[in-house]
Amino acid sequence: MRDEEFLRGLKRGENWAYRILYNEYAGRIGSVARTYLGADDVDDVVQEVILRIFKGIKRFKGDSKLSTWIYKISVNVCKDYLARYKRRNEILTDFAEDEEGSLPHPVSESNTFLETAGEIEYERIMELIEKLSPEDRLLIKLRDIDGLSYEEISQVIDKPVGSVKSSLHYARKRLRKLLEGANE
């Protein structure tokens, strides 16, 4: 099926188009959410992103690829969830009885589909990636795992291409430093 036909179906609210949307993008949206937030809110984020796509699809002009637009919505929803988590954490910390007053940081669920000898190394790298900031994790995921171009990432995170390249360079440098520290 052609992209234009799919997009027209979405804009008309066709059920078949929304089934395709969910089947094609729910996994990608969930992957962004896991990268940005950890495992806890993935289902909620996927539902929220699909809902925002449903509400906003008629405003999609096609200036970018549909997938780029969906990634952008996914990142924005993740940022909203992260802000809510921080606010909730601050409120709970004020009332917490323990002296440290902090809640555990969400941890990404392991990738059980990997059953090769590289599984341990992959999990180790993913653990180290979890130590990066959400922004660094997102950049590495979008470019190195999902294969988005610098231009697409620029549209997703609302930064100039040069800033994306620079930020990604430093994110990779921080990851490399973590990897070197883990191998000592």
mmCIF file of C-alpha atoms in Angstrom:
data_model
loop_
_atom_site.group_PDB
_atom_site.id
_atom_site.type_symbol
_atom_site.label_atom_id
_atom_site.label_comp_id
_atom_site.label_asym_id
_atom_site.label_seq_id
_atom_site.Cartn_x
_atom_site.Cartn_y
_atom_site.Cartn_z
ATOM 1 C CA MET A 1 0.000 0.000 0.000
ATOM 2 C CA ARG A 2 1.215 3.478 -0.808
ATOM 3 C CA ASP A 3 1.963 5.985 1.925
ATOM 4 C CA GLU A 4 -0.454 8.527 0.428
ATOM 5 C CA GLU A 5 -3.339 6.055 0.616
ATOM 6 C CA PHE A 6 -2.412 5.142 4.191
ATOM 7 C CA LEU A 7 -2.254 8.814 5.194
ATOM 8 C CA ARG A 8 -5.623 9.534 3.551
ATOM 9 C CA GLY A 9 -7.096 6.590 5.458
ATOM 10 C CA LEU A 10 -5.756 7.974 8.734
ATOM 11 C CA LYS A 11 -7.117 11.445 8.001
ATOM 12 C CA ARG A 12 -10.544 9.975 7.197
ATOM 13 C CA GLY A 13 -10.488 7.946 10.407
ATOM 14 C CA GLU A 14 -10.561 4.573 8.647
ATOM 15 C CA ASN A 15 -10.293 1.627 11.053
ATOM 16 C CA TRP A 16 -7.977 -0.308 8.732
ATOM 17 C CA ALA A 17 -5.540 2.615 8.701
ATOM 18 C CA TYR A 18 -5.469 2.799 12.494
ATOM 19 C CA ARG A 19 -4.848 -0.946 12.722
ATOM 20 C CA ILE A 20 -1.893 -0.530 10.377
ATOM 21 C CA LEU A 21 -0.706 2.491 12.362
ATOM 22 C CA TYR A 22 -0.791 0.503 15.584
ATOM 23 C CA ASN A 23 0.834 -2.585 14.069
ATOM 24 C CA GLU A 24 3.584 -0.560 12.369
ATOM 25 C CA TYR A 25 4.371 1.994 15.060
ATOM 26 C CA ALA A 26 3.379 0.726 18.529
ATOM 27 C CA GLY A 27 6.663 -1.155 18.872
ATOM 28 C CA ARG A 28 8.710 1.847 17.773
ATOM 29 C CA ILE A 29 6.804 4.159 20.114
ATOM 30 C CA GLY A 30 7.295 1.686 22.955
ATOM 31 C CA SER A 31 10.992 1.493 22.191
ATOM 32 C CA VAL A 32 11.319 5.280 22.424
ATOM 33 C CA ALA A 33 9.406 5.221 25.719
ATOM 34 C CA ARG A 34 11.631 2.468 27.155
ATOM 35 C CA THR A 35 14.712 4.394 26.077
ATOM 36 C CA TYR A 36 13.493 7.649 27.552
ATOM 37 C CA LEU A 37 11.596 6.510 30.655
ATOM 38 C CA GLY A 38 12.324 2.889 31.434
ATOM 39 C CA ALA A 39 9.780 0.084 31.344
ATOM 40 C CA ASP A 40 7.070 1.321 33.699
ATOM 41 C CA ASP A 41 5.083 3.732 31.534
ATOM 42 C CA VAL A 42 5.517 2.161 28.095
ATOM 43 C CA ASP A 43 1.901 1.061 27.581
ATOM 44 C CA ASP A 44 0.558 4.413 28.770
ATOM 45 C CA VAL A 45 2.910 6.300 26.459
ATOM 46 C CA VAL A 46 1.973 4.153 23.457
ATOM 47 C CA GLN A 47 -1.732 4.789 24.099
ATOM 48 C CA GLU A 48 -1.163 8.517 24.605
ATOM 49 C CA VAL A 49 0.881 8.827 21.405
ATOM 50 C CA ILE A 50 -1.697 6.912 19.352
ATOM 51 C CA LEU A 51 -4.413 9.161 20.802
ATOM 52 C CA ARG A 52 -2.445 12.308 19.913
ATOM 53 C CA ILE A 53 -1.888 10.993 16.394
ATOM 54 C CA PHE A 54 -5.620 10.330 16.101
ATOM 55 C CA LYS A 55 -6.435 13.863 17.290
ATOM 56 C CA GLY A 56 -3.757 15.617 15.250
ATOM 57 C CA ILE A 57 -3.482 13.669 11.994
ATOM 58 C CA LYS A 58 -5.589 16.167 10.047
ATOM 59 C CA ARG A 59 -3.028 18.861 10.885
ATOM 60 C CA PHE A 60 -0.147 16.755 9.537
ATOM 61 C CA LYS A 61 0.989 18.610 6.409
ATOM 62 C CA GLY A 62 3.563 16.156 5.134
ATOM 63 C CA ASP A 63 6.519 18.544 5.535
ATOM 64 C CA SER A 64 8.374 15.626 7.110
ATOM 65 C CA LYS A 65 7.992 11.885 6.924
ATOM 66 C CA LEU A 66 5.073 10.463 8.903
ATOM 67 C CA SER A 67 7.506 8.387 10.962
ATOM 68 C CA THR A 68 9.453 11.532 11.925
ATOM 69 C CA TRP A 69 6.235 13.235 13.018
ATOM 70 C CA ILE A 70 5.309 10.174 15.100
ATOM 71 C CA TYR A 71 8.765 10.083 16.703
ATOM 72 C CA LYS A 72 8.379 13.765 17.582
ATOM 73 C CA ILE A 73 5.022 13.120 19.255
ATOM 74 C CA SER A 74 6.550 10.142 21.085
ATOM 75 C CA VAL A 75 9.417 12.237 22.429
ATOM 76 C CA ASN A 76 7.048 15.012 23.521
ATOM 77 C CA VAL A 77 4.808 12.549 25.373
ATOM 78 C CA CYS A 78 7.891 11.031 27.037
ATOM 79 C CA LYS A 79 9.025 14.496 28.122
ATOM 80 C CA ASP A 80 5.561 15.113 29.589
ATOM 81 C CA TYR A 81 5.705 11.816 31.489
ATOM 82 C CA LEU A 82 9.219 12.553 32.716
ATOM 83 C CA ALA A 83 8.134 15.985 33.974
ATOM 84 C CA ARG A 84 5.136 14.414 35.743
ATOM 85 C CA TYR A 85 7.383 11.748 37.266
ATOM 86 C CA LYS A 86 9.776 14.400 38.566
ATOM 87 C CA ARG A 87 6.912 16.445 40.037
ATOM 88 C CA ARG A 88 5.377 13.333 41.602
ATOM 89 C CA ASN A 89 8.797 12.310 42.926
ATOM 90 C CA GLU A 90 9.350 15.759 44.466
ATOM 91 C CA ILE A 91 5.941 15.671 46.141
ATOM 92 C CA LEU A 92 6.473 12.141 47.452
ATOM 93 C CA THR A 93 9.970 13.009 48.609
ATOM 94 C CA ASP A 94 8.598 15.825 50.736
ATOM 95 C CA PHE A 95 6.401 13.320 52.558
ATOM 96 C CA ALA A 96 8.759 10.341 52.543
ATOM 97 C CA GLU A 97 9.828 9.005 55.901
ATOM 98 C CA ASP A 98 13.167 7.613 54.818
ATOM 99 C CA GLU A 99 16.124 9.912 55.245
ATOM 100 C CA GLU A 100 17.294 9.682 51.666
ATOM 101 C CA GLY A 101 13.928 10.773 50.298
ATOM 102 C CA SER A 102 14.387 9.434 46.821
ATOM 103 C CA LEU A 103 12.467 6.988 44.727
ATOM 104 C CA PRO A 104 14.189 4.342 42.664
ATOM 105 C CA HIS A 105 15.012 5.341 39.090
ATOM 106 C CA PRO A 106 13.052 3.318 36.521
ATOM 107 C CA VAL A 107 15.035 0.483 35.047
ATOM 108 C CA SER A 108 14.616 -0.724 31.500
ATOM 109 C CA GLU A 109 13.334 -4.244 31.111
ATOM 110 C CA SER A 110 15.782 -6.704 29.609
ATOM 111 C CA ASN A 111 15.533 -7.792 26.005
ATOM 112 C CA THR A 112 14.534 -11.430 26.395
ATOM 113 C CA PHE A 113 14.362 -11.983 22.637
ATOM 114 C CA LEU A 114 18.147 -12.067 22.418
ATOM 115 C CA GLU A 115 19.288 -15.644 22.882
ATOM 116 C CA THR A 116 22.755 -15.464 21.414
ATOM 117 C CA ALA A 117 26.175 -15.378 23.013
ATOM 118 C CA GLY A 118 26.073 -11.609 22.541
ATOM 119 C CA GLU A 119 23.139 -11.313 24.930
ATOM 120 C CA ILE A 120 25.307 -10.655 27.956
ATOM 121 C CA GLU A 121 27.332 -7.996 26.136
ATOM 122 C CA TYR A 122 24.145 -6.397 24.792
ATOM 123 C CA GLU A 123 22.604 -6.300 28.267
ATOM 124 C CA ARG A 124 25.802 -4.822 29.672
ATOM 125 C CA ILE A 125 25.784 -2.064 27.054
ATOM 126 C CA MET A 126 22.092 -1.388 27.684
ATOM 127 C CA GLU A 127 22.796 -1.106 31.428
ATOM 128 C CA LEU A 128 25.483 1.448 30.684
ATOM 129 C CA ILE A 129 23.190 3.347 28.314
ATOM 130 C CA GLU A 130 20.668 3.559 31.172
ATOM 131 C CA LYS A 131 23.261 5.577 33.100
ATOM 132 C CA LEU A 132 23.192 8.299 30.443
ATOM 133 C CA SER A 133 20.762 11.196 30.572
ATOM 134 C CA PRO A 134 17.381 10.691 28.845
ATOM 135 C CA GLU A 135 18.490 13.062 26.077
ATOM 136 C CA ASP A 136 21.719 11.134 25.439
ATOM 137 C CA ARG A 137 19.849 7.805 25.456
ATOM 138 C CA LEU A 138 17.305 9.163 22.989
ATOM 139 C CA LEU A 139 19.936 10.475 20.574
ATOM 140 C CA ILE A 140 21.830 7.178 20.596
ATOM 141 C CA LYS A 141 18.605 5.226 20.119
ATOM 142 C CA LEU A 142 17.274 7.362 17.262
ATOM 143 C CA ARG A 143 20.555 7.423 15.332
ATOM 144 C CA ASP A 144 22.401 4.229 16.194
ATOM 145 C CA ILE A 145 19.529 1.829 16.848
ATOM 146 C CA ASP A 146 16.624 3.166 14.758
ATOM 147 C CA GLY A 147 18.823 4.616 11.998
ATOM 148 C CA LEU A 148 17.187 8.027 11.677
ATOM 149 C CA SER A 149 19.090 10.643 9.698
ATOM 150 C CA TYR A 150 20.477 13.730 11.404
ATOM 151 C CA GLU A 151 17.787 15.781 9.661
ATOM 152 C CA GLU A 152 15.017 13.532 10.978
ATOM 153 C CA ILE A 153 16.422 13.659 14.506
ATOM 154 C CA SER A 154 16.628 17.436 14.174
ATOM 155 C CA GLN A 155 12.906 17.560 13.411
ATOM 156 C CA VAL A 156 12.052 15.149 16.228
ATOM 157 C CA ILE A 157 13.882 17.039 18.972
ATOM 158 C CA ASP A 158 13.592 20.596 17.581
ATOM 159 C CA LYS A 159 17.317 21.276 17.383
ATOM 160 C CA PRO A 160 19.447 22.337 14.417
ATOM 161 C CA VAL A 161 21.274 19.546 12.588
ATOM 162 C CA GLY A 162 24.634 20.861 13.795
ATOM 163 C CA SER A 163 23.458 20.697 17.399
ATOM 164 C CA VAL A 164 22.198 17.152 16.857
ATOM 165 C CA LYS A 165 25.578 16.074 15.485
ATOM 166 C CA SER A 166 27.428 17.763 18.325
ATOM 167 C CA SER A 167 25.098 16.414 21.026
ATOM 168 C CA LEU A 168 25.302 12.910 19.575
ATOM 169 C CA HIS A 169 29.096 13.134 19.453
ATOM 170 C CA TYR A 170 29.231 14.007 23.152
ATOM 171 C CA ALA A 171 26.593 11.380 24.040
ATOM 172 C CA ARG A 172 28.691 8.718 22.308
ATOM 173 C CA LYS A 173 31.795 10.041 24.061
ATOM 174 C CA ARG A 174 30.062 9.708 27.452
ATOM 175 C CA LEU A 175 28.940 6.170 26.554
ATOM 176 C CA ARG A 176 32.468 5.278 25.431
ATOM 177 C CA LYS A 177 33.820 6.529 28.768
ATOM 178 C CA LEU A 178 31.292 4.341 30.615
ATOM 179 C CA LEU A 179 32.272 1.358 28.453
ATOM 180 C CA GLU A 180 35.967 1.914 29.146
ATOM 181 C CA GLY A 181 35.268 2.180 32.886
ATOM 182 C CA ALA A 182 33.260 -1.047 32.796
ATOM 183 C CA ASN A 183 36.101 -2.918 31.096
ATOM 184 C CA GLU A 184 38.710 -1.980 33.698
#
